[in-house]
Short mmCIF file of C-alpha atoms in Angstrom, two decimals:
data_model
loop_
_atom_site.label_atom_id
_atom_site.label_comp_id
_atom_site.label_asym_id
_atom_site.label_seq_id
_atom_site.Cartn_x
_atom_site.Cartn_y
_atom_site.Cartn_z
CA UNK A 148 -183.53 231.98 175.37
CA UNK A 149 -184.06 227.99 175.65
CA UNK A 150 -180.82 227.04 173.77
CA UNK A 151 -179.13 230.17 176.33
CA UNK A 152 -180.83 228.28 179.12
CA UNK A 153 -179.59 224.47 178.06
CA UNK A 154 -175.99 226.13 177.15
CA UNK A 155 -175.62 227.92 180.62
CA UNK A 156 -177.22 224.43 182.28
CA UNK A 157 -174.62 222.12 180.36
CA UNK A 158 -171.41 224.58 181.56
CA UNK A 159 -172.53 223.86 185.05
CA UNK A 160 -172.97 220.12 184.53
CA UNK A 161 -169.64 220.41 183.13
CA UNK A 162 -167.79 222.22 186.14
CA UNK A 163 -169.58 220.39 188.57
CA UNK A 164 -168.26 216.87 186.77
CA UNK A 165 -164.94 218.10 186.20
CA UNK A 166 -165.08 219.43 190.14
CA UNK A 167 -166.32 215.86 190.71
CA UNK A 168 -163.48 214.03 188.57
CA UNK A 169 -160.43 216.75 189.66
CA UNK A 170 -159.71 216.26 193.35
CA UNK A 171 -156.69 216.91 195.11
CA UNK A 172 -156.13 215.17 198.96
CA UNK A 173 -152.97 216.56 200.82
CA UNK A 174 -152.35 215.37 204.68
CA UNK A 175 -151.43 216.78 207.14
CA UNK A 176 -148.09 216.89 208.75
CA UNK A 177 -147.83 215.84 212.46
CA UNK A 178 -144.96 218.26 214.68
CA UNK A 179 -142.19 216.51 215.25
CA UNK A 180 -142.36 214.79 211.67
CA UNK A 181 -138.37 214.48 209.87
CA UNK A 182 -138.78 216.81 206.75
CA UNK A 183 -136.23 217.92 204.79
CA UNK A 184 -136.08 221.12 202.60
CA UNK A 185 -134.04 220.20 199.51
CA UNK A 186 -137.00 220.81 197.27
CA UNK A 187 -140.24 223.15 197.56
CA UNK A 188 -143.53 221.77 195.63
CA UNK A 189 -147.03 223.26 195.13
CA UNK A 190 -149.75 221.29 193.22
CA UNK A 191 -153.01 221.90 191.57
CA UNK A 192 -155.80 220.37 189.86
CA UNK A 193 -155.34 221.44 185.82
CA UNK A 194 -157.64 224.60 185.66
CA UNK A 195 -157.15 225.59 188.85
CA UNK A 196 -156.12 228.84 189.86
CA UNK A 197 -154.50 228.10 193.62
CA UNK A 198 -151.66 225.64 194.79
CA UNK A 199 -151.63 223.78 197.37
CA UNK A 200 -147.90 223.08 199.11
CA UNK A 201 -146.83 219.95 199.98
CA UNK A 202 -144.76 219.19 203.40
CA UNK A 203 -141.41 217.09 202.51
CA UNK A 204 -139.69 214.85 204.12
CA UNK A 205 -136.77 212.85 204.80
CA UNK A 206 -135.22 209.42 203.95
CA UNK A 207 -132.25 208.02 204.37
CA UNK A 208 -130.91 206.41 201.59
CA UNK A 209 -127.63 203.84 199.95
CA UNK A 210 -125.70 202.36 202.97
CA UNK A 211 -122.45 202.54 201.31
CA UNK A 212 -122.73 206.55 201.84
CA UNK A 213 -125.54 207.30 204.08
CA UNK A 214 -127.28 210.06 202.67
CA UNK A 215 -130.16 212.12 203.21
CA UNK A 216 -133.03 211.97 199.81
CA UNK A 217 -136.72 213.51 200.18
CA UNK A 218 -139.90 212.17 199.90
CA UNK A 219 -143.76 213.52 199.41
CA UNK A 220 -147.36 212.10 198.57
CA UNK A 221 -150.90 212.98 198.20
CA UNK A 222 -153.58 211.61 196.27
CA UNK A 223 -155.78 212.89 193.69
CA UNK A 224 -158.11 212.25 190.20
CA UNK A 225 -158.05 213.46 186.79
CA UNK A 226 -155.26 215.77 186.37
CA UNK A 227 -152.38 218.04 188.29
CA UNK A 228 -149.99 220.00 187.79
CA UNK A 229 -146.78 219.56 189.83
CA UNK A 230 -144.59 222.68 190.44
CA UNK A 231 -140.55 221.39 191.91
CA UNK A 232 -138.72 224.68 192.89
CA UNK A 233 -134.79 223.64 194.06
CA UNK A 234 -133.93 226.27 196.70
CA UNK A 235 -130.86 224.12 197.54
CA UNK A 236 -128.99 223.55 194.25
CA UNK A 237 -127.04 226.59 192.68
CA UNK A 238 -127.13 225.32 189.39
CA UNK A 239 -129.79 223.31 187.65
CA UNK A 240 -128.48 222.00 184.69
CA UNK A 241 -130.39 218.09 183.90
CA UNK A 242 -133.47 216.66 185.51
CA UNK A 243 -133.98 213.28 185.03
CA UNK A 244 -137.73 211.64 185.77
CA UNK A 245 -138.10 207.85 186.63
CA UNK A 246 -138.93 205.57 185.84
CA UNK A 247 -137.89 206.90 181.78
CA UNK A 248 -140.83 204.01 180.78
CA UNK A 249 -143.58 206.58 181.89
CA UNK A 250 -142.14 208.95 179.27
CA UNK A 251 -142.83 211.94 181.77
CA UNK A 252 -140.96 215.63 180.26
CA UNK A 253 -141.16 218.57 182.32
CA UNK A 254 -141.60 222.43 181.07
CA UNK A 255 -138.20 223.64 182.78
CA UNK A 256 -136.72 226.85 184.36
CA UNK A 257 -133.21 226.93 185.56
CA UNK A 258 -134.72 226.38 188.91
CA UNK A 259 -138.05 225.38 188.64
CA UNK A 260 -140.06 222.54 186.88
CA UNK A 261 -143.66 221.52 186.01
CA UNK A 262 -145.46 218.35 184.52
CA UNK A 263 -148.74 217.58 184.46
CA UNK A 264 -150.30 213.85 185.39
CA UNK A 265 -152.99 212.14 184.74
CA UNK A 266 -152.62 208.93 186.47
CA UNK A 267 -151.18 207.55 189.77
CA UNK A 268 -147.33 206.98 189.62
CA UNK A 269 -144.71 206.35 192.40
CA UNK A 270 -141.58 209.16 190.43
CA UNK A 271 -138.04 209.91 191.48
CA UNK A 272 -137.18 213.24 190.56
CA UNK A 273 -132.87 213.83 189.95
CA UNK A 274 -131.54 216.79 189.54
CA UNK A 275 -127.90 216.97 188.11
CA UNK A 276 -128.27 213.11 187.70
CA UNK A 277 -127.73 212.86 191.82
CA UNK A 278 -129.94 209.82 192.50
CA UNK A 279 -128.80 210.41 196.51
CA UNK A 280 -130.48 213.57 197.03
CA UNK A 281 -133.22 213.39 195.07
CA UNK A 282 -137.15 213.76 195.75
CA UNK A 283 -139.48 210.47 195.45
CA UNK A 284 -143.14 211.52 195.26
CA UNK A 285 -145.69 209.31 195.66
CA UNK A 286 -149.25 210.75 193.90
CA UNK A 287 -152.22 208.14 194.93
CA UNK A 288 -155.33 207.46 193.42
CA UNK A 289 -158.33 208.77 195.90
CA UNK A 290 -159.33 206.53 198.79
CA UNK A 291 -162.42 207.04 200.00
CA UNK A 292 -161.54 206.35 203.55
CA UNK A 293 -164.04 204.18 206.17
CA UNK A 294 -166.56 204.92 208.32
CA UNK A 295 -164.59 205.82 212.00
CA UNK A 296 -168.26 206.44 212.91
CA UNK A 297 -169.96 203.05 212.40
CA UNK A 298 -170.19 200.22 214.17
CA UNK A 299 -167.31 198.11 215.93
CA UNK A 300 -164.76 200.87 214.66
CA UNK A 301 -162.03 201.95 217.51
CA UNK A 302 -161.05 205.46 217.02
CA UNK A 303 -157.85 206.82 218.24
CA UNK A 304 -157.55 210.34 218.24
CA UNK A 305 -154.75 211.82 217.48
CA UNK A 306 -153.15 215.32 217.61
CA UNK A 307 -150.52 216.97 215.51
CA UNK A 308 -149.14 219.06 218.00
CA UNK A 309 -147.63 216.23 220.36
CA UNK A 310 -147.52 212.07 220.19
CA UNK A 311 -149.04 209.74 221.61
CA UNK A 312 -149.29 206.01 221.96
CA UNK A 313 -150.23 202.70 220.36
CA UNK A 314 -148.93 199.03 221.20
CA UNK A 315 -150.69 195.65 222.88
CA UNK A 316 -152.25 197.48 225.49
CA UNK A 317 -155.36 198.47 223.08
CA UNK A 318 -155.65 194.74 221.89
CA UNK A 319 -157.95 194.07 225.40
CA UNK A 320 -160.24 196.63 223.59
CA UNK A 321 -159.95 195.45 220.45
CA UNK A 322 -160.53 191.79 221.09
CA UNK A 323 -163.65 192.67 223.29
CA UNK A 324 -165.15 193.70 220.27
CA UNK A 325 -166.77 191.20 217.43
CA UNK A 326 -164.16 189.81 215.09
CA UNK A 327 -164.14 192.00 211.59
CA UNK A 328 -163.30 195.22 214.24
CA UNK A 329 -161.65 198.17 212.67
CA UNK A 330 -158.65 200.28 214.71
CA UNK A 331 -159.34 204.00 213.10
CA UNK A 332 -156.09 205.98 213.54
CA UNK A 333 -156.05 209.75 213.25
CA UNK A 334 -153.24 212.31 211.93
CA UNK A 335 -150.45 212.06 214.32
CA UNK A 336 -147.24 210.73 215.59
CA UNK A 337 -147.72 207.42 217.40
CA UNK A 338 -144.95 205.60 219.49
CA UNK A 339 -145.34 201.88 219.87
CA UNK A 340 -144.87 200.75 223.16
CA UNK A 341 -141.87 198.11 223.31
CA UNK A 342 -141.09 198.79 219.41
CA UNK A 343 -143.21 195.91 218.37
CA UNK A 344 -147.12 196.31 217.99
CA UNK A 345 -148.11 192.29 217.75
CA UNK A 346 -151.70 192.39 216.05
CA UNK A 347 -155.00 190.75 216.77
CA UNK A 348 -156.47 188.21 213.84
CA UNK A 349 -159.52 189.58 212.46
CA UNK A 350 -159.07 192.78 212.71
CA UNK A 351 -158.75 196.25 209.65
CA UNK A 352 -155.63 198.84 210.98
CA UNK A 353 -156.16 202.07 209.10
CA UNK A 354 -153.76 204.46 209.39
CA UNK A 355 -155.44 207.84 207.96
CA UNK A 356 -153.17 210.14 205.79
CA UNK A 357 -150.84 211.79 208.24
CA UNK A 358 -150.59 209.14 210.96
CA UNK A 359 -147.03 208.40 211.82
CA UNK A 360 -145.89 205.25 213.34
CA UNK A 361 -142.89 205.14 215.28
CA UNK A 362 -142.19 201.00 215.60
CA UNK A 363 -142.75 197.87 213.98
CA UNK A 364 -145.54 195.97 213.19
CA UNK A 365 -146.31 191.93 213.87
CA UNK A 366 -148.63 189.09 213.42
CA UNK A 367 -147.89 185.12 214.68
CA UNK A 368 -150.02 182.54 213.83
CA UNK A 369 -153.23 185.06 213.07
CA UNK A 370 -155.30 185.31 210.27
CA UNK A 371 -157.77 188.13 208.93
CA UNK A 372 -155.53 190.77 209.21
CA UNK A 373 -155.87 194.28 206.91
CA UNK A 374 -153.85 197.12 207.21
CA UNK A 375 -154.53 200.17 204.93
CA UNK A 376 -154.58 203.68 204.81
CA UNK A 377 -152.39 206.53 204.29
CA UNK A 378 -150.18 206.29 207.24
CA UNK A 379 -146.25 205.98 207.42
CA UNK A 380 -144.12 203.90 209.36
CA UNK A 381 -141.04 205.64 210.66
CA UNK A 382 -138.11 203.23 211.92
CA UNK A 383 -135.10 205.29 211.10
CA UNK A 384 -134.11 205.70 215.04
CA UNK A 385 -133.88 202.37 215.17
CA UNK A 386 -130.74 200.37 215.46
CA UNK A 387 -129.42 197.91 212.53
CA UNK A 388 -129.01 195.18 215.31
CA UNK A 389 -132.34 195.68 216.95
CA UNK A 390 -133.67 193.65 213.63
CA UNK A 391 -136.67 195.53 213.34
CA UNK A 392 -139.18 194.94 210.96
CA UNK A 393 -141.52 197.98 209.17
CA UNK A 394 -144.27 194.58 209.65
CA UNK A 395 -143.06 190.81 210.81
CA UNK A 396 -146.06 188.31 209.41
CA UNK A 397 -144.78 184.74 210.29
CA UNK A 398 -147.15 181.57 210.31
CA UNK A 399 -150.61 183.44 209.21
CA UNK A 400 -152.99 183.83 206.81
CA UNK A 401 -155.62 185.99 204.61
CA UNK A 402 -153.60 189.47 205.16
CA UNK A 403 -153.87 192.42 203.03
CA UNK A 404 -151.45 194.92 203.29
CA UNK A 405 -151.86 198.26 201.28
CA UNK A 406 -150.80 201.93 200.52
CA UNK A 407 -148.34 202.00 203.69
CA UNK A 408 -145.00 203.88 203.12
CA UNK A 409 -142.23 202.95 205.59
CA UNK A 410 -139.28 205.30 206.17
CA UNK A 411 -135.89 202.79 207.19
CA UNK A 412 -136.97 199.77 209.01
CA UNK A 413 -133.70 198.49 210.13
CA UNK A 414 -134.28 194.89 208.65
CA UNK A 415 -137.00 193.73 206.02
CA UNK A 416 -139.88 196.18 205.03
CA UNK A 417 -142.15 193.15 205.69
CA UNK A 418 -140.83 189.97 206.81
CA UNK A 419 -143.07 186.72 205.65
CA UNK A 420 -142.33 183.72 206.98
CA UNK A 421 -145.03 180.40 206.42
CA UNK A 422 -147.48 182.64 205.76
CA UNK A 423 -150.20 181.94 202.52
CA UNK A 424 -152.77 184.08 201.02
CA UNK A 425 -151.25 187.40 201.24
CA UNK A 426 -151.96 190.70 198.94
CA UNK A 427 -149.02 193.49 199.53
CA UNK A 428 -150.21 196.43 197.34
CA UNK A 429 -148.69 200.02 196.76
CA UNK A 430 -146.81 199.71 199.66
CA UNK A 431 -143.38 202.05 199.12
CA UNK A 432 -140.01 201.77 201.14
CA UNK A 433 -136.69 203.17 202.23
CA UNK A 434 -134.02 201.36 203.74
CA UNK A 435 -129.86 202.06 204.31
CA UNK A 436 -128.46 198.93 206.29
CA UNK A 437 -127.47 195.80 206.02
CA UNK A 438 -130.04 192.99 205.68
CA UNK A 439 -132.97 196.10 205.06
CA UNK A 440 -134.03 194.02 202.34
CA UNK A 441 -138.01 194.83 201.00
CA UNK A 442 -140.20 192.07 200.60
CA UNK A 443 -138.96 188.72 201.46
CA UNK A 444 -140.97 185.91 201.98
CA UNK A 445 -139.71 182.47 203.54
CA UNK A 446 -142.06 179.32 202.99
CA UNK A 447 -144.95 180.99 201.71
CA UNK A 448 -147.36 180.18 199.29
CA UNK A 449 -150.09 182.54 197.34
CA UNK A 450 -148.48 185.98 197.77
CA UNK A 451 -149.20 188.93 195.55
CA UNK A 452 -147.25 192.20 195.74
CA UNK A 453 -148.28 195.08 193.01
CA UNK A 454 -147.48 198.59 192.59
CA UNK A 455 -145.02 198.70 195.24
CA UNK A 456 -141.95 201.22 195.07
CA UNK A 457 -138.88 199.67 196.98
CA UNK A 458 -135.65 201.65 196.83
CA UNK A 459 -133.54 199.21 199.94
CA UNK A 460 -130.08 198.56 200.81
CA UNK A 461 -130.40 195.04 200.30
CA UNK A 462 -132.36 193.04 198.41
CA UNK A 463 -135.55 194.84 197.18
CA UNK A 464 -138.05 191.11 196.69
CA UNK A 465 -136.65 188.05 198.19
CA UNK A 466 -137.96 184.96 197.35
CA UNK A 467 -136.59 181.66 199.62
CA UNK A 468 -137.38 177.98 201.29
CA UNK A 469 -136.96 176.61 204.67
CA UNK A 470 -135.19 179.73 207.02
CA UNK A 471 -135.30 180.27 210.45
CA UNK A 472 -138.28 178.36 212.52
CA UNK A 473 -140.27 178.40 208.79
CA UNK A 474 -140.33 175.19 206.66
CA UNK A 475 -140.89 174.35 203.29
CA UNK A 476 -141.06 175.56 199.67
CA UNK A 477 -142.79 178.79 198.64
CA UNK A 478 -145.31 178.80 195.48
CA UNK A 479 -147.40 180.89 193.36
CA UNK A 480 -145.58 184.60 194.04
CA UNK A 481 -146.31 187.17 191.64
CA UNK A 482 -145.00 190.30 192.42
CA UNK A 483 -146.03 192.87 189.31
CA UNK A 484 -146.33 196.76 188.18
CA UNK A 485 -143.85 197.86 190.86
CA UNK A 486 -140.45 199.68 190.36
CA UNK A 487 -137.35 198.37 192.39
CA UNK A 488 -134.10 200.14 193.44
CA UNK A 489 -131.51 198.21 194.93
CA UNK A 490 -128.97 200.92 196.08
CA UNK A 491 -127.17 197.11 197.75
CA UNK A 492 -127.36 194.13 196.12
CA UNK A 493 -130.28 192.49 193.99
CA UNK A 494 -133.20 193.96 192.85
CA UNK A 495 -134.96 190.29 192.52
CA UNK A 496 -133.40 187.07 194.29
CA UNK A 497 -135.19 183.59 194.40
CA UNK A 498 -133.58 180.43 196.06
CA UNK A 499 -130.95 180.70 198.49
CA UNK A 500 -132.16 179.32 201.64
CA UNK A 501 -133.78 175.82 201.81
CA UNK A 502 -133.68 172.87 204.58
CA UNK A 503 -130.65 171.32 203.65
CA UNK A 504 -130.49 169.17 206.67
CA UNK A 505 -133.32 167.20 204.75
CA UNK A 506 -134.07 167.49 201.04
CA UNK A 507 -133.89 170.85 200.22
CA UNK A 508 -137.54 172.67 199.05
CA UNK A 509 -139.21 173.37 195.69
CA UNK A 510 -139.63 176.94 195.18
CA UNK A 511 -141.93 177.21 192.20
CA UNK A 512 -144.86 179.26 190.11
CA UNK A 513 -142.95 182.45 190.46
CA UNK A 514 -144.11 185.63 188.37
CA UNK A 515 -142.09 188.63 187.99
CA UNK A 516 -143.89 191.08 185.38
CA UNK A 517 -144.12 194.78 184.63
CA UNK A 518 -141.13 195.76 186.36
CA UNK A 519 -138.95 198.98 186.43
CA UNK A 520 -135.57 198.17 187.92
CA UNK A 521 -134.00 201.69 188.72
CA UNK A 522 -130.77 200.47 190.23
CA UNK A 523 -128.35 197.75 190.58
CA UNK A 524 -125.28 198.61 192.56
CA UNK A 525 -123.08 195.10 194.35
CA UNK A 526 -119.43 194.66 193.76
CA UNK A 527 -118.87 191.78 195.85
CA UNK A 528 -118.61 188.89 192.86
CA UNK A 529 -121.11 186.41 194.26
CA UNK A 530 -124.18 189.02 194.92
CA UNK A 531 -124.64 189.91 191.15
CA UNK A 532 -127.72 190.26 189.26
CA UNK A 533 -130.83 192.18 188.80
CA UNK A 534 -132.76 189.15 187.51
CA UNK A 535 -130.86 186.46 190.37
CA UNK A 536 -131.96 182.93 190.88
CA UNK A 537 -129.23 181.32 193.05
CA UNK A 538 -130.46 178.22 194.15
CA UNK A 539 -128.37 176.53 197.51
CA UNK A 540 -129.42 174.18 200.30
CA UNK A 541 -130.47 171.43 197.93
CA UNK A 542 -133.25 173.27 196.02
CA UNK A 543 -134.92 173.00 193.08
CA UNK A 544 -136.04 176.07 191.71
CA UNK A 545 -138.70 175.99 188.32
CA UNK A 546 -140.96 177.53 186.43
CA UNK A 547 -140.00 181.17 186.62
CA UNK A 548 -141.34 183.95 184.92
CA UNK A 549 -139.88 187.44 184.21
CA UNK A 550 -142.09 189.52 181.81
CA UNK A 551 -142.26 192.76 180.48
CA UNK A 552 -139.15 193.67 182.67
CA UNK A 553 -137.19 197.33 181.86
CA UNK A 554 -134.01 197.90 183.51
CA UNK A 555 -132.64 200.92 183.50
CA UNK A 556 -128.17 202.07 183.18
CA UNK A 557 -127.02 200.61 186.76
CA UNK A 558 -124.21 201.41 188.80
CA UNK A 559 -122.88 197.96 188.38
CA UNK A 560 -123.70 194.35 188.67
CA UNK A 561 -125.12 191.72 186.12
CA UNK A 562 -128.40 191.68 184.50
CA UNK A 563 -129.37 188.10 184.78
CA UNK A 564 -127.95 185.73 187.20
CA UNK A 565 -128.86 182.17 187.40
CA UNK A 566 -126.71 179.62 188.95
CA UNK A 567 -127.31 176.70 191.08
CA UNK A 568 -124.53 177.72 192.97
CA UNK A 569 -122.34 176.97 196.99
CA UNK A 570 -122.48 180.25 199.04
CA UNK A 571 -120.51 178.47 201.74
CA UNK A 572 -121.92 182.39 203.54
CA UNK A 573 -124.98 181.25 203.83
CA UNK A 574 -125.32 177.38 202.55
CA UNK A 575 -124.33 174.47 204.36
CA UNK A 576 -124.97 172.37 200.69
CA UNK A 577 -125.56 173.60 197.17
CA UNK A 578 -128.62 173.96 195.14
CA UNK A 579 -130.49 171.23 193.53
CA UNK A 580 -131.35 172.19 190.18
CA UNK A 581 -132.50 175.03 188.39
CA UNK A 582 -135.10 174.60 185.51
CA UNK A 583 -138.02 175.74 183.20
CA UNK A 584 -136.89 179.46 183.03
CA UNK A 585 -138.70 182.08 181.41
CA UNK A 586 -137.20 185.86 180.14
CA UNK A 587 -139.58 187.33 178.19
CA UNK A 588 -139.66 190.93 176.76
CA UNK A 589 -136.92 192.11 179.18
CA UNK A 590 -135.72 195.28 177.88
CA UNK A 591 -131.94 196.82 179.14
CA UNK A 592 -130.47 200.00 178.72
CA UNK A 593 -126.90 199.47 178.47
CA UNK A 594 -124.73 201.12 181.11
CA UNK A 595 -120.84 201.40 182.27
CA UNK A 596 -120.79 199.52 185.22
CA UNK A 597 -122.51 195.77 183.60
CA UNK A 598 -120.77 193.01 184.16
CA UNK A 599 -122.12 189.96 181.72
CA UNK A 600 -124.89 187.85 182.84
CA UNK A 601 -124.42 183.93 183.36
CA UNK A 602 -126.42 181.21 183.12
CA UNK A 603 -124.38 178.18 184.85
CA UNK A 604 -125.57 175.02 187.17
CA UNK A 605 -123.10 173.44 189.84
CA UNK A 606 -122.50 169.83 188.68
CA UNK A 607 -123.76 167.92 186.28
CA UNK A 608 -125.52 166.31 189.23
CA UNK A 609 -126.97 170.40 189.78
CA UNK A 610 -127.57 171.80 186.19
CA UNK A 611 -129.70 174.51 184.88
CA UNK A 612 -131.97 173.41 182.33
CA UNK A 613 -134.49 174.99 179.82
CA UNK A 614 -134.15 178.62 179.71
CA UNK A 615 -136.09 180.34 176.97
CA UNK A 616 -134.99 184.04 176.81
CA UNK A 617 -138.04 185.69 173.99
CA UNK A 618 -137.92 188.85 172.62
CA UNK A 619 -134.96 190.35 174.59
CA UNK A 620 -133.59 194.00 173.99
CA UNK A 621 -130.45 195.73 174.02
CA UNK A 622 -130.70 199.64 173.78
CA UNK A 623 -134.50 199.76 171.41
CA UNK A 624 -133.08 196.93 169.35
CA UNK A 625 -133.94 193.33 169.98
CA UNK A 626 -130.94 190.98 170.29
CA UNK A 627 -129.89 187.97 167.78
CA UNK A 628 -127.87 186.20 169.44
CA UNK A 629 -127.08 185.28 173.37
CA UNK A 630 -123.52 187.13 172.73
CA UNK A 631 -125.57 190.52 172.24
CA UNK A 632 -127.69 190.02 174.61
CA UNK A 633 -124.45 189.64 176.94
CA UNK A 634 -125.41 186.28 178.39
CA UNK A 635 -122.41 183.69 178.87
CA UNK A 636 -123.49 180.15 179.24
CA UNK A 637 -120.95 178.43 181.75
CA UNK A 638 -120.96 175.00 182.11
CA UNK A 639 -123.64 171.88 183.61
CA UNK A 640 -126.39 174.32 181.72
CA UNK A 641 -128.66 172.77 178.81
CA UNK A 642 -131.12 173.87 176.75
CA UNK A 643 -130.32 177.73 176.96
CA UNK A 644 -132.67 179.06 173.92
CA UNK A 645 -132.99 183.02 172.79
CA UNK A 646 -136.07 182.98 170.87
#
């Protein structure tokens, strides 16, 4: 009898532990959100009987020929089963789930797939090789929301049926509260007054899942800002030449932005100018306009971008020196555990802009680590390179490391483009020098659109020096020469070695 009781108690405890471990969180979708019907999705915890349906958002991609793709998000712990059906596809002959490095192989039927996830991932699900009407699936970790009933918290009551407003007018209420205050935004659609909300320092803005803000955010000469939650910044209705960024941070420090989704900002997703001590975590973004970069850093110090998924129609990540009213070099920049998809231009770019009126800037101590590059698509000859350093404006670029980079077949471009150059569209002067570069454990899957990589200086006075290429793989095989790697060493490049 005691054995039976102990067994029953153990089974009950196991069930309770599994229930605690296996969680699934679906967020509400407010009325008026722009949705897409190419895919139908259901999810459930492994072992559960009942499915939960997900609504799918529309995101626009690729400025060359703007098309509507799909995006969905949820959070989970333990294991979750995903079911996707394809009502808009007449015939399904192939489904790819990328990044390929994750090795997710679905169970397939003619118009239905299922697969299991056991960790947070950012995915692209592509039917019949179609990268432009694909489904972006963001499965995040379970997050415990802050206590909105706590002290020093201002709650914005939302509605799923009608829109509300946010903006500078709410700042007076926040600034009347002590520093360390929180604004908690409940689910709903909110229009930002005058399109850009200028945030106060020493504030935590929390956007609950299902909160959709229409407009951009900004911080000028501030500090101590934290923006988090599972909310969406929706900017698809703004014209390209409005120049509105998803978030603009200028002359500011001690900032954390995490877990937000950006739908089609007409300019940068996050613009950093003269900022320091910044963390950008688990941001997801889509853009489809010229100049709609992802994360751009001008004259910045100590920036970490981690766990992001950036699909942009200009550079995904760019690190520069002086530009506009930002002056000085950039240093100690880390981008890691991130997926980059450049429908146009570069997945990564370093060095174009600097203080050409004086002696240029120093851009140094840059690390790209554990990166999946899903696309690089550019035909303009001066703008190729999945991993690009183009030193202009008298800049010195040094101590840059690319480590554990996986590059999938891309439409058109180069793997590497390390050049001191004079791009007269952007640079009043050529760059000064590139030196001390390490390329380590880069794995390239060859494609039809790849051109040879190039490493070259501008002149004997403005060279490239000391480039180490270590453990470079092409199609699964470690290369034995620069020629096998597809790398051309041009003029004024010294001490370039394959190891």
